[in-house]
JSON list of C-alpha atoms in Angstrom, two decimals:
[
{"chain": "A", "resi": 60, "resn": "UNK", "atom": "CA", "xyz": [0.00, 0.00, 0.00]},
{"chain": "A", "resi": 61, "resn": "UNK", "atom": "CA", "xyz": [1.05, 4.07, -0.43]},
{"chain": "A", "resi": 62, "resn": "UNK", "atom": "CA", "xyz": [1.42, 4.01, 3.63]},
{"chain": "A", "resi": 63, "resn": "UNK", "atom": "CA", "xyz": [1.18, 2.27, 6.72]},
{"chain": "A", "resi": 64, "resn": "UNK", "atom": "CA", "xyz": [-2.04, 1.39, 7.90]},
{"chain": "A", "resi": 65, "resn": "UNK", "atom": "CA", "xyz": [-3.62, 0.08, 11.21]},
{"chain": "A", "resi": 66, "resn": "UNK", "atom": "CA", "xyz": [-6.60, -1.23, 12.19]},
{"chain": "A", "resi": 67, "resn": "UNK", "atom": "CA", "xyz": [-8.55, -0.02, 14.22]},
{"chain": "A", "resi": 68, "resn": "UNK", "atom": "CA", "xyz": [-8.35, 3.48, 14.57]},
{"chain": "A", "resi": 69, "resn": "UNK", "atom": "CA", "xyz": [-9.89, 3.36, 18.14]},
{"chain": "A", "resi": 70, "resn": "UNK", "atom": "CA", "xyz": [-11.01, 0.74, 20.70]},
{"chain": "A", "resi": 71, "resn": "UNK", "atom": "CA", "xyz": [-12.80, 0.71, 23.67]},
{"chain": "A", "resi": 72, "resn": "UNK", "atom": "CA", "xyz": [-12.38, -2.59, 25.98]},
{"chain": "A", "resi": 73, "resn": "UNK", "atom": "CA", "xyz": [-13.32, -3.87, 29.17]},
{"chain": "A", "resi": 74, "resn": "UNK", "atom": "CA", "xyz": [-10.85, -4.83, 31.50]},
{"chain": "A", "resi": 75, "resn": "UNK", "atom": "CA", "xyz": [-9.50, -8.11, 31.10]},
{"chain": "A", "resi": 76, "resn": "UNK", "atom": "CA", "xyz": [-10.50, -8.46, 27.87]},
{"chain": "A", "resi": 77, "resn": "UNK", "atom": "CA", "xyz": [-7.77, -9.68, 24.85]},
{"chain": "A", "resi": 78, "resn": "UNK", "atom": "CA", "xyz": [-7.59, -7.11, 22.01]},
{"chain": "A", "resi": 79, "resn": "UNK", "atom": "CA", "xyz": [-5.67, -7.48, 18.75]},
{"chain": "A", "resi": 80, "resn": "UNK", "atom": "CA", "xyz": [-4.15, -4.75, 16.78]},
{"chain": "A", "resi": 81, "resn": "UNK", "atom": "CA", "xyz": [-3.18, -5.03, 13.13]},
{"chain": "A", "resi": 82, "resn": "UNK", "atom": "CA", "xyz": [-0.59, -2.72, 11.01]},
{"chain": "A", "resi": 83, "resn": "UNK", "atom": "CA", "xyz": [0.00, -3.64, 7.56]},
{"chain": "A", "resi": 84, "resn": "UNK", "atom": "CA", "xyz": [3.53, -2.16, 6.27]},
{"chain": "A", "resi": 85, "resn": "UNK", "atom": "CA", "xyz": [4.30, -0.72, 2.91]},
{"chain": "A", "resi": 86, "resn": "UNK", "atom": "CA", "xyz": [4.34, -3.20, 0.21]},
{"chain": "A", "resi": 87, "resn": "UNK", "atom": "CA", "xyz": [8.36, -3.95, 0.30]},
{"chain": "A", "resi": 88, "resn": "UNK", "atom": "CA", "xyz": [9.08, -3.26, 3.68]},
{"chain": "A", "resi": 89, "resn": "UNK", "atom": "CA", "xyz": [11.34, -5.86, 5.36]},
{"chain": "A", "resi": 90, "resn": "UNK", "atom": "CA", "xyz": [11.37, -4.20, 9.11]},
{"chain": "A", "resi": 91, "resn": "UNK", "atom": "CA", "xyz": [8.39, -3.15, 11.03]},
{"chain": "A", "resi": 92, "resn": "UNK", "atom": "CA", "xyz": [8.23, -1.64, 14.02]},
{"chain": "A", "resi": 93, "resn": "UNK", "atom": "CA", "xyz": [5.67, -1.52, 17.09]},
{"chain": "A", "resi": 94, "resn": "UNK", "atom": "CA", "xyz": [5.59, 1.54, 19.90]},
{"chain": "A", "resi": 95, "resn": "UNK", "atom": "CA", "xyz": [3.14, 2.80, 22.45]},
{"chain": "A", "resi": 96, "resn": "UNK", "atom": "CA", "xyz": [2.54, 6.59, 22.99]},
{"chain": "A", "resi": 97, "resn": "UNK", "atom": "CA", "xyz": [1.16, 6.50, 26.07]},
{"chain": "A", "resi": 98, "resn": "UNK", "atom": "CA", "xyz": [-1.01, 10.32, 27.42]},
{"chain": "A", "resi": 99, "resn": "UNK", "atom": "CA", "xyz": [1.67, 12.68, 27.66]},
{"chain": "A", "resi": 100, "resn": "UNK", "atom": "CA", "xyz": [4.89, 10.42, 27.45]},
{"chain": "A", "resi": 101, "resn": "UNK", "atom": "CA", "xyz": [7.06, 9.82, 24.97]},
{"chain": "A", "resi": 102, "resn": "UNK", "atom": "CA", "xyz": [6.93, 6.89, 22.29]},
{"chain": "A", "resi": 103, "resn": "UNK", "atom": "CA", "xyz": [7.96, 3.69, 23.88]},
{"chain": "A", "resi": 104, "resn": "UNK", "atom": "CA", "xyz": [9.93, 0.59, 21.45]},
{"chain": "A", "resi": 105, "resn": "UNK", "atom": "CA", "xyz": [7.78, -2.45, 21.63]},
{"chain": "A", "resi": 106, "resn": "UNK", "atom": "CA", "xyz": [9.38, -4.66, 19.59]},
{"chain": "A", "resi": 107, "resn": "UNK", "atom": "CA", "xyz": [10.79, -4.99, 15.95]},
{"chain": "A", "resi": 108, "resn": "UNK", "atom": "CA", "xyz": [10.45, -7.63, 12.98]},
{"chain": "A", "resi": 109, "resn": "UNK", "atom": "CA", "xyz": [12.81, -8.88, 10.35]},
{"chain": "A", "resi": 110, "resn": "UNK", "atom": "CA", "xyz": [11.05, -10.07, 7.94]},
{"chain": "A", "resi": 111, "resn": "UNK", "atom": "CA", "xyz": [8.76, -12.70, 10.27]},
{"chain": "A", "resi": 112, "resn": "UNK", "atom": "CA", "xyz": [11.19, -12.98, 12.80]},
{"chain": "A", "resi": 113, "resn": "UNK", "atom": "CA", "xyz": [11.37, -10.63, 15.93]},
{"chain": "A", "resi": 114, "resn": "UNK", "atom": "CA", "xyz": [15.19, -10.32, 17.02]},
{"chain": "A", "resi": 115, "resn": "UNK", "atom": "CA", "xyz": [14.45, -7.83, 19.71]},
{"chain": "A", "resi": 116, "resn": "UNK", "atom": "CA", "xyz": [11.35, -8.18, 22.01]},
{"chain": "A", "resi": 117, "resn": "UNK", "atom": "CA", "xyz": [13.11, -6.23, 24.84]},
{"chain": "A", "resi": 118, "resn": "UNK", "atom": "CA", "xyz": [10.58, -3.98, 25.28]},
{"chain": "A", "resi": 119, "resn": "UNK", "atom": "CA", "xyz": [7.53, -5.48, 25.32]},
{"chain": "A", "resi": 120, "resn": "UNK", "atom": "CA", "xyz": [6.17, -4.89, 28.70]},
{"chain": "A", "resi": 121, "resn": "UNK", "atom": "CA", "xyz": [4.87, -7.80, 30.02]},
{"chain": "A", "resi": 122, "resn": "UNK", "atom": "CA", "xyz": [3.92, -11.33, 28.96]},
{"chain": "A", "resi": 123, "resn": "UNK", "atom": "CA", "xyz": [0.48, -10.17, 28.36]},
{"chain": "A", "resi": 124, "resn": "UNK", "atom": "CA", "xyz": [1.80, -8.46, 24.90]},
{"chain": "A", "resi": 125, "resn": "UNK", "atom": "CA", "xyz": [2.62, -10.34, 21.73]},
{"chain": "A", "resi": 126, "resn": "UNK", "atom": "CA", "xyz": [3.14, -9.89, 18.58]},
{"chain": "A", "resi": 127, "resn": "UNK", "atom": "CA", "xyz": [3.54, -12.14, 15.50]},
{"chain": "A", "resi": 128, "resn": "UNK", "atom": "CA", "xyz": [3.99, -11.25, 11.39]},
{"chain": "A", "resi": 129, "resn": "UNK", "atom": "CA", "xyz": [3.02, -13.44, 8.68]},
{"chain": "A", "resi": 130, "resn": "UNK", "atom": "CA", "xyz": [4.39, -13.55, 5.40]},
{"chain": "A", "resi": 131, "resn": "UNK", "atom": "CA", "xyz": [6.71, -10.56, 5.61]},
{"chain": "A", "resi": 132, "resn": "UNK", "atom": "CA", "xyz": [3.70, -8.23, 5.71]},
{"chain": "A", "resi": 133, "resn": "UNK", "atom": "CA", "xyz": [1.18, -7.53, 8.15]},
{"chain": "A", "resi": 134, "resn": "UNK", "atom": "CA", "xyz": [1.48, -7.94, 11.62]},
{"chain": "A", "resi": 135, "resn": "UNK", "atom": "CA", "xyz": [-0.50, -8.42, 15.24]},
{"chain": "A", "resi": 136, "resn": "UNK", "atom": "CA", "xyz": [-0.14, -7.23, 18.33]},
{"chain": "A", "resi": 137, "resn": "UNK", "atom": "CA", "xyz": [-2.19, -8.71, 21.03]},
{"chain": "A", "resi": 138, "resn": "UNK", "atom": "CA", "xyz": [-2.58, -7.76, 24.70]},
{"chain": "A", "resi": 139, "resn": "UNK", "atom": "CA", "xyz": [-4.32, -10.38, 26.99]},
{"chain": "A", "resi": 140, "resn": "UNK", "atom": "CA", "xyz": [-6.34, -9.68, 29.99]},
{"chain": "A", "resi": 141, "resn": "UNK", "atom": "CA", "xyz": [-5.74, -5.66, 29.64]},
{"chain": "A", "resi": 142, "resn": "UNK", "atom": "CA", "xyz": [-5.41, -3.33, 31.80]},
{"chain": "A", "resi": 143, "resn": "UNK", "atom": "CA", "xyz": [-5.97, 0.19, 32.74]},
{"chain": "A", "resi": 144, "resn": "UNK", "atom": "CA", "xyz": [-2.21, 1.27, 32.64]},
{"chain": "A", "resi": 145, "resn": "UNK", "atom": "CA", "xyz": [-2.36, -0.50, 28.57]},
{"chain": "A", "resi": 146, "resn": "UNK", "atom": "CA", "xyz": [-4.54, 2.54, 27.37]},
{"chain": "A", "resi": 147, "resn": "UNK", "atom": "CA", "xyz": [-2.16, 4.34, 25.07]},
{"chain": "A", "resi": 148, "resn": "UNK", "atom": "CA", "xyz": [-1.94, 5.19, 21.05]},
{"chain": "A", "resi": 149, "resn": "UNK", "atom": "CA", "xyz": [-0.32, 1.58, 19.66]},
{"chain": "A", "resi": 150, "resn": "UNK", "atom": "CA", "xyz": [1.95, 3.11, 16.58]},
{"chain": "A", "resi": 151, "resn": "UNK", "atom": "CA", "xyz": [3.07, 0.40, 13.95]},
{"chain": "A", "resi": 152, "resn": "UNK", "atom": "CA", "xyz": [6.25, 1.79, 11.72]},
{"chain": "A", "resi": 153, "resn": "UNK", "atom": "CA", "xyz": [8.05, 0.21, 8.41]},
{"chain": "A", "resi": 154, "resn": "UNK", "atom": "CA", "xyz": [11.23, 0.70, 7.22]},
{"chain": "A", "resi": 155, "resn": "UNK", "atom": "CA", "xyz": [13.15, -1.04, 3.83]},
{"chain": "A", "resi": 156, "resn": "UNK", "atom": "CA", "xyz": [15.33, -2.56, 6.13]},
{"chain": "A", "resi": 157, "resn": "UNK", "atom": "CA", "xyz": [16.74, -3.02, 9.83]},
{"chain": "A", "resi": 158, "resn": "UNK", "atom": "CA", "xyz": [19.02, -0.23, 9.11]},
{"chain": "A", "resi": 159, "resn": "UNK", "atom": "CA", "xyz": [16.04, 2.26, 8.58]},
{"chain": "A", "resi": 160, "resn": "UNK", "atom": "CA", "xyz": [16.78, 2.23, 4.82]},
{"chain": "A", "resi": 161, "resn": "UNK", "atom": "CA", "xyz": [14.67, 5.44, 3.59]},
{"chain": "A", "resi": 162, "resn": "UNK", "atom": "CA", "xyz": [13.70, 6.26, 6.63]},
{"chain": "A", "resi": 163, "resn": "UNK", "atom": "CA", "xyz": [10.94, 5.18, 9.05]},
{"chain": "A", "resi": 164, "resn": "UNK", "atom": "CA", "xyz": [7.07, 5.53, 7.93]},
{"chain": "A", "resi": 165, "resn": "UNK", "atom": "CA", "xyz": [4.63, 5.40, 10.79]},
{"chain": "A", "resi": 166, "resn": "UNK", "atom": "CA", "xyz": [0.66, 4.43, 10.71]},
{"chain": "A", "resi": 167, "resn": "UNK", "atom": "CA", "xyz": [-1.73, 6.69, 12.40]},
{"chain": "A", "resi": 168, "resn": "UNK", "atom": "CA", "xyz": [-1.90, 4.53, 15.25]},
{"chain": "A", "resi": 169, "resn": "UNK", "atom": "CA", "xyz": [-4.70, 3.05, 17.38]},
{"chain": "A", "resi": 170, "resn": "UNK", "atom": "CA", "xyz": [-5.97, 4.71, 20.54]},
{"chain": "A", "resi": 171, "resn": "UNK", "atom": "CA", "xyz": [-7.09, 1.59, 22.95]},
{"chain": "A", "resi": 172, "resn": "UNK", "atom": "CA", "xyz": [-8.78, 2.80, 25.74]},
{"chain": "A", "resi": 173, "resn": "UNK", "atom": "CA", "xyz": [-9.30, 0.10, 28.80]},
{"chain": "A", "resi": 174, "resn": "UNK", "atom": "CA", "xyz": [-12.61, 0.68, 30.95]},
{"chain": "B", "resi": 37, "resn": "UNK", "atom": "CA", "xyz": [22.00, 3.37, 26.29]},
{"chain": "B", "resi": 38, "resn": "UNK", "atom": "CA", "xyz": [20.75, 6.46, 24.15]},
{"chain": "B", "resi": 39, "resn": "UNK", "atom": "CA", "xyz": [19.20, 9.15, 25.42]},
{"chain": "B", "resi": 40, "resn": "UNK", "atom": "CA", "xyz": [18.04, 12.21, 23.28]},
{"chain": "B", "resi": 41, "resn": "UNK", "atom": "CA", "xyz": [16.44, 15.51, 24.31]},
{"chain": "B", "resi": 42, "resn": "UNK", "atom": "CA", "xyz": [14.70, 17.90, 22.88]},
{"chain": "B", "resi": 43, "resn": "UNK", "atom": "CA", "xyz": [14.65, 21.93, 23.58]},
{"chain": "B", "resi": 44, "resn": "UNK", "atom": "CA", "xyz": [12.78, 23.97, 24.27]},
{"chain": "B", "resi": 45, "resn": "UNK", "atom": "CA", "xyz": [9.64, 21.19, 25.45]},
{"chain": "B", "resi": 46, "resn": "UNK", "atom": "CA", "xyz": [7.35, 24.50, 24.10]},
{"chain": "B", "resi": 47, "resn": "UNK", "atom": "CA", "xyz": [7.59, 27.02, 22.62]},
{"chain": "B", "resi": 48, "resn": "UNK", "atom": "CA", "xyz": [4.61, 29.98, 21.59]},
{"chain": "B", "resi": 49, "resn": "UNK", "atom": "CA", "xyz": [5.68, 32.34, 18.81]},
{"chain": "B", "resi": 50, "resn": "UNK", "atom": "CA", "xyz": [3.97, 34.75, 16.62]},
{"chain": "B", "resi": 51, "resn": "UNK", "atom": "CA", "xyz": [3.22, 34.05, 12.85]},
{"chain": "B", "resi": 52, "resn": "UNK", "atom": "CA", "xyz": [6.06, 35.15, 10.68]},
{"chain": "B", "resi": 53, "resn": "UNK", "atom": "CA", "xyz": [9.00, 34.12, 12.74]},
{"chain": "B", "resi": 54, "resn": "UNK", "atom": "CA", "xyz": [11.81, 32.01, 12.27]},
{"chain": "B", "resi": 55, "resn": "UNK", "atom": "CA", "xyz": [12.37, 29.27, 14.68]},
{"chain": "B", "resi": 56, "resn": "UNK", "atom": "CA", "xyz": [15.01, 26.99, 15.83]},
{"chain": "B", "resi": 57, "resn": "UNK", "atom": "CA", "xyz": [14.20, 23.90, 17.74]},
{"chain": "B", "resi": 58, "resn": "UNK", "atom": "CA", "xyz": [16.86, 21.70, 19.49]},
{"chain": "B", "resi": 59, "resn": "UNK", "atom": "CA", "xyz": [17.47, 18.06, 19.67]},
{"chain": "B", "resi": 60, "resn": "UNK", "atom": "CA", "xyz": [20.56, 16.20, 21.48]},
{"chain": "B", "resi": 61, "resn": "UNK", "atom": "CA", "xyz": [21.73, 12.90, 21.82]},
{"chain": "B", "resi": 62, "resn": "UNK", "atom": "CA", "xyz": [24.43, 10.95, 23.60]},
{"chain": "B", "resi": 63, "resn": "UNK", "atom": "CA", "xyz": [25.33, 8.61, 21.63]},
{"chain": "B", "resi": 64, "resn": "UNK", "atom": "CA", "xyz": [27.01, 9.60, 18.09]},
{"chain": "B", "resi": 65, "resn": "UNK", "atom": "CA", "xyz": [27.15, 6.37, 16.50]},
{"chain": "B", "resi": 66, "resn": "UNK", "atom": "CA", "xyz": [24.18, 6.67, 14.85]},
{"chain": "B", "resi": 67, "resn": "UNK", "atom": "CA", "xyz": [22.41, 5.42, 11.26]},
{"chain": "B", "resi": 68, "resn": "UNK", "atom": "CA", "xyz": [20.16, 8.36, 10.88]},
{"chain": "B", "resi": 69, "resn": "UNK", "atom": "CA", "xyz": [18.56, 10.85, 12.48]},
{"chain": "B", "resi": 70, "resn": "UNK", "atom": "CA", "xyz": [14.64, 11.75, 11.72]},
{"chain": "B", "resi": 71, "resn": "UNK", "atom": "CA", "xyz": [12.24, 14.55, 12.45]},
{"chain": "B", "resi": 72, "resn": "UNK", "atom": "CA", "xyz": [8.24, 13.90, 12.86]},
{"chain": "B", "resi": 73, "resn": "UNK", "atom": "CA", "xyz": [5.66, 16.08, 13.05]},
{"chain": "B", "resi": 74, "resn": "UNK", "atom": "CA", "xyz": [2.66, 14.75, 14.89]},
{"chain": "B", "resi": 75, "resn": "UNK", "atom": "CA", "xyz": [-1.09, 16.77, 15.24]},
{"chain": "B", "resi": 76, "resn": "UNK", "atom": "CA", "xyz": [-3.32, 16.50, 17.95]},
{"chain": "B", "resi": 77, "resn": "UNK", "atom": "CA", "xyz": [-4.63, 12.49, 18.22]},
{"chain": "B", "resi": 78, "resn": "UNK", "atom": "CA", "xyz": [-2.90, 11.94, 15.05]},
{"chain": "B", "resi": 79, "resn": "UNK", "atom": "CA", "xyz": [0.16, 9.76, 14.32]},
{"chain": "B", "resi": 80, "resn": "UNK", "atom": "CA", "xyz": [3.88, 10.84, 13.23]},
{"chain": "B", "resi": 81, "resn": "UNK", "atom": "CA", "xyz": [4.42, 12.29, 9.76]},
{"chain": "B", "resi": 82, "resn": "UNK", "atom": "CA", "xyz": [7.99, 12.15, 8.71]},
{"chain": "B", "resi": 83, "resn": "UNK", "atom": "CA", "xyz": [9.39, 15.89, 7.99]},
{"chain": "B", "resi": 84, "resn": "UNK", "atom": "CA", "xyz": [13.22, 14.98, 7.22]},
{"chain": "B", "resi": 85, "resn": "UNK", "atom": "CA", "xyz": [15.67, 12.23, 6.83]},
{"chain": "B", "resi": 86, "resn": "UNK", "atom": "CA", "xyz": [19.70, 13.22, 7.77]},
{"chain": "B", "resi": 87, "resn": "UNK", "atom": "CA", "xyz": [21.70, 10.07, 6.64]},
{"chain": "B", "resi": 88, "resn": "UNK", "atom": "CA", "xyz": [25.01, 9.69, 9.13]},
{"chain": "B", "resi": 89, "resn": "UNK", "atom": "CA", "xyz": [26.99, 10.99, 6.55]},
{"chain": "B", "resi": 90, "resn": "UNK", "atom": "CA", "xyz": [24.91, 14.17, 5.56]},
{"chain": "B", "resi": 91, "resn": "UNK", "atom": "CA", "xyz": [25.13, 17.42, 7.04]},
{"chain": "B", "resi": 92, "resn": "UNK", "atom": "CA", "xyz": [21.61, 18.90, 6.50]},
{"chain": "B", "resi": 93, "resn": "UNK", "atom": "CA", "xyz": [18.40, 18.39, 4.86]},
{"chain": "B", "resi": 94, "resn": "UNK", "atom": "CA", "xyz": [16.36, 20.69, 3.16]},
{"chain": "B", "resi": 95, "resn": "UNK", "atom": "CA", "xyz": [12.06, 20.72, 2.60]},
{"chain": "B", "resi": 96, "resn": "UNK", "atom": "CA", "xyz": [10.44, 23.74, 1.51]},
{"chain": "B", "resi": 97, "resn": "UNK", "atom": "CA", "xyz": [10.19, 26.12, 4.69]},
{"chain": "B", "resi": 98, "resn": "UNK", "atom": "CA", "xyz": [12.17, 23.74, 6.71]},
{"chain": "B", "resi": 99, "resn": "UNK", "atom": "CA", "xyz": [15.74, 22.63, 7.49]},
{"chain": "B", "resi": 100, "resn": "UNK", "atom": "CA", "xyz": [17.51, 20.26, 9.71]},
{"chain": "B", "resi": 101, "resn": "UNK", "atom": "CA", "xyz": [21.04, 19.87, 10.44]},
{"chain": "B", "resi": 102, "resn": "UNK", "atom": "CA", "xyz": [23.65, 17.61, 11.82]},
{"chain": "B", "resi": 103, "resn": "UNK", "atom": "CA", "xyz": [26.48, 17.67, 13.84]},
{"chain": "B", "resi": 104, "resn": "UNK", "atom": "CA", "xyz": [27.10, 14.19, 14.60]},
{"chain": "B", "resi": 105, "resn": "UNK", "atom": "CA", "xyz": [30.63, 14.45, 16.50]},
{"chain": "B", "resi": 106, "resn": "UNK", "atom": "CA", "xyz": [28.97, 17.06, 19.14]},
{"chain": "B", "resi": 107, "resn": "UNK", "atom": "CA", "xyz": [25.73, 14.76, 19.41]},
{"chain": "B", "resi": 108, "resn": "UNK", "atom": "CA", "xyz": [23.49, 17.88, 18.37]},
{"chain": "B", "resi": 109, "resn": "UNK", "atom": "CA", "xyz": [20.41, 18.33, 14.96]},
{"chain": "B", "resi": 110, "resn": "UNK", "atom": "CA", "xyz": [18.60, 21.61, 14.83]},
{"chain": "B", "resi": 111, "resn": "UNK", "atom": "CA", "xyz": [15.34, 21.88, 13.03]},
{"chain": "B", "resi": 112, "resn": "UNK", "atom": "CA", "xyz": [14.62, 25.46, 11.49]},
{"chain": "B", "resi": 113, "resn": "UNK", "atom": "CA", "xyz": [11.48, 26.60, 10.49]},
{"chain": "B", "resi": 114, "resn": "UNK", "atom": "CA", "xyz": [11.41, 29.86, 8.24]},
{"chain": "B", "resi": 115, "resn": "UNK", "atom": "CA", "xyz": [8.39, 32.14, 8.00]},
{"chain": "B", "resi": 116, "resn": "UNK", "atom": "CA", "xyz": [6.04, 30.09, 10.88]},
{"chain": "B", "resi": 117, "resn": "UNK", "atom": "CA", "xyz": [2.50, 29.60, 10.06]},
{"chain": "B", "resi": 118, "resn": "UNK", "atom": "CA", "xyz": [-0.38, 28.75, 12.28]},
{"chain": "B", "resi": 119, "resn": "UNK", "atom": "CA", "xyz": [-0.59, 25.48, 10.65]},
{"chain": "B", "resi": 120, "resn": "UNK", "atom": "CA", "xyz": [3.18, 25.00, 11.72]},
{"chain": "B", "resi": 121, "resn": "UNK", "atom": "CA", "xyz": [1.59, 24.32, 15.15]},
{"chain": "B", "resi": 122, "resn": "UNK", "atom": "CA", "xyz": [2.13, 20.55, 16.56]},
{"chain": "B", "resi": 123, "resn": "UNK", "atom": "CA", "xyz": [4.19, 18.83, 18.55]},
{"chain": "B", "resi": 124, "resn": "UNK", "atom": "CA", "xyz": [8.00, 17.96, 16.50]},
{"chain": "B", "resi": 125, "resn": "UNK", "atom": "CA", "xyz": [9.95, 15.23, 17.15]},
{"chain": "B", "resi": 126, "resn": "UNK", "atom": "CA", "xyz": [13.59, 14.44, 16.55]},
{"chain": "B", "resi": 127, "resn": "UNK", "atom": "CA", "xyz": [14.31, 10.58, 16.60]},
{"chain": "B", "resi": 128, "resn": "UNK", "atom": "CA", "xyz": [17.98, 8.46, 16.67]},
{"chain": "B", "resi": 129, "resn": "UNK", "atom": "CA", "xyz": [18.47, 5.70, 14.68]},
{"chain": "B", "resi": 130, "resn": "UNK", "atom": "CA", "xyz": [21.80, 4.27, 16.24]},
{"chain": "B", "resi": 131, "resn": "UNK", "atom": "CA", "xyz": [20.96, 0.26, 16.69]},
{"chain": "B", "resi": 132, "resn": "UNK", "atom": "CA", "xyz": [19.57, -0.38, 12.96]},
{"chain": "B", "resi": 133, "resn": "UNK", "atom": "CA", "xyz": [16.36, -2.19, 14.78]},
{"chain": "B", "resi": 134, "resn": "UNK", "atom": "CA", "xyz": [14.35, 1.28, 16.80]},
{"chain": "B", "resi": 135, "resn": "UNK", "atom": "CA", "xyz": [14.36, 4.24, 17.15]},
{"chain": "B", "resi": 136, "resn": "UNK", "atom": "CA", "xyz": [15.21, 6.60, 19.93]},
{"chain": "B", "resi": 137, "resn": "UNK", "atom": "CA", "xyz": [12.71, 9.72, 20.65]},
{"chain": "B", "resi": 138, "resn": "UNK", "atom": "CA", "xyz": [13.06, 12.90, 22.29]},
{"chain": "B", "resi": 139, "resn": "UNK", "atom": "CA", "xyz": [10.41, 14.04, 24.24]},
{"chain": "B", "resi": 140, "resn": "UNK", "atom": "CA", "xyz": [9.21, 16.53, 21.45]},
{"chain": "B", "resi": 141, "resn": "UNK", "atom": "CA", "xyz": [8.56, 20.57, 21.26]},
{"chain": "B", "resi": 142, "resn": "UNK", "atom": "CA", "xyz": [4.96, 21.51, 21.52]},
{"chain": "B", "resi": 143, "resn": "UNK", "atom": "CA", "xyz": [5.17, 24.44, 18.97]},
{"chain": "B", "resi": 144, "resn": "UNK", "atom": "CA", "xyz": [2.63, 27.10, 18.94]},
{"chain": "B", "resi": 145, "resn": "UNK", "atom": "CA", "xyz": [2.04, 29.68, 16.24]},
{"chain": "B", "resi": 146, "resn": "UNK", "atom": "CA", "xyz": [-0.45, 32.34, 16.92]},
{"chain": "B", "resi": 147, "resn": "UNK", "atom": "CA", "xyz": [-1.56, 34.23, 14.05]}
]
């Protein structure tokens, strides 16, 4: 595609509750990237891909977060059992390679919001 | 670890001014360095790319330098507008796998 795009835009979930977030990269994009923006803090690094592989997973904050990628493309992050402290924007980024080749092109992000 | 920071955190100017906002890092080793601009609720849009090797980069009203060896990018904005007004951020790219943020400038430009 021209950009990065995630799905949803917004979501509203009950505590406890799983949610799944989706980014699809641009069409060529080897690396992809996942942060959180939580309310007035900075962007966080969530984890990276390679291709489907994720070399670095450092800073996914707790086991309840996962994230997978299929076929070099789109990819899923999933947060079991949420909590309050998980509400934050969830931005997916893509890059031509793990050396930020062309620079880093981010999605508009989805706000999850945990009641 | 890198750390980068970004001055002033806000800054309120009127239209027609030029601007120059700050962005440090401690770590010079780095791939690239990027600036975003990001609206209210929205997500980052890319402004400029500085490869390690380049000195500056250059978009219409806007230009960003670097200074890798003294850890320092500037971004300058000529002739502010109102729709100038977000928050910028300056990002390190020193692993080749993330990126490292500064905290960003909340720039406001009052007509």
């Amino acid at each position: 595609g021209a950009g990065v795009s995630q799905s949803p835009s917004n979501k509203v979930t009950e505590k406890g509750k799983d949610v799944e977030l989706r980014c699809d990269p641009i069409s060529g994009h080897t690396a992809l990237y996942w942060y959180r923006q939580s309310l007035g803090q900075g962007l966080e690094f969530l984890i990276y891909f390679q291709g489907n592989s994720a070399p670095d997973k450092s800073g996914l904050p707790s086991d309840r977060f996962s994230a997978e990628r299929t076929g070099g493309s789109v990819s899923t992050l999933t947060i079991q059992r949420t909590q309050q402290e998980d509400s934050a924007v969830y931005l997916c980024a893509s890059s031509l390679d793990r050396w930020g080749g062309g620079g880093y092109t981010f999605g508009s992000g989805t706000r999850l919001t945990v009641v | 670890k890198q750390e980068v920071t970004q001055i002033p955190a806000a800054l309120s100017v009127p239209e027609g001014e030029n601007l120059v906002l700050n962005c440090s890092f401690t770590d010079s080793a780095i791939y690239n360095l990027q600036w975003f601009r990001q609206d209210p609720g929205k997500g980052l849009t890319s402004l400029l790319l500085i490869q390690s090797s380049q000195r500056e980069q250059t978009s219409g009203r806007l230009n960003a330098s670097l200074d890798k060896s003294s850890g320092r990018s500037t971004l300058y904005i000529a002739a502010s507008q109102p729709g100038d007004s977000a928050t910028y951020l300056c990002a390190v790219d020193n692993a080749g796998n993330m990126l490292t943020f500064g905290g960003g400038t909340r720039l406001m430009v009052k007509p």
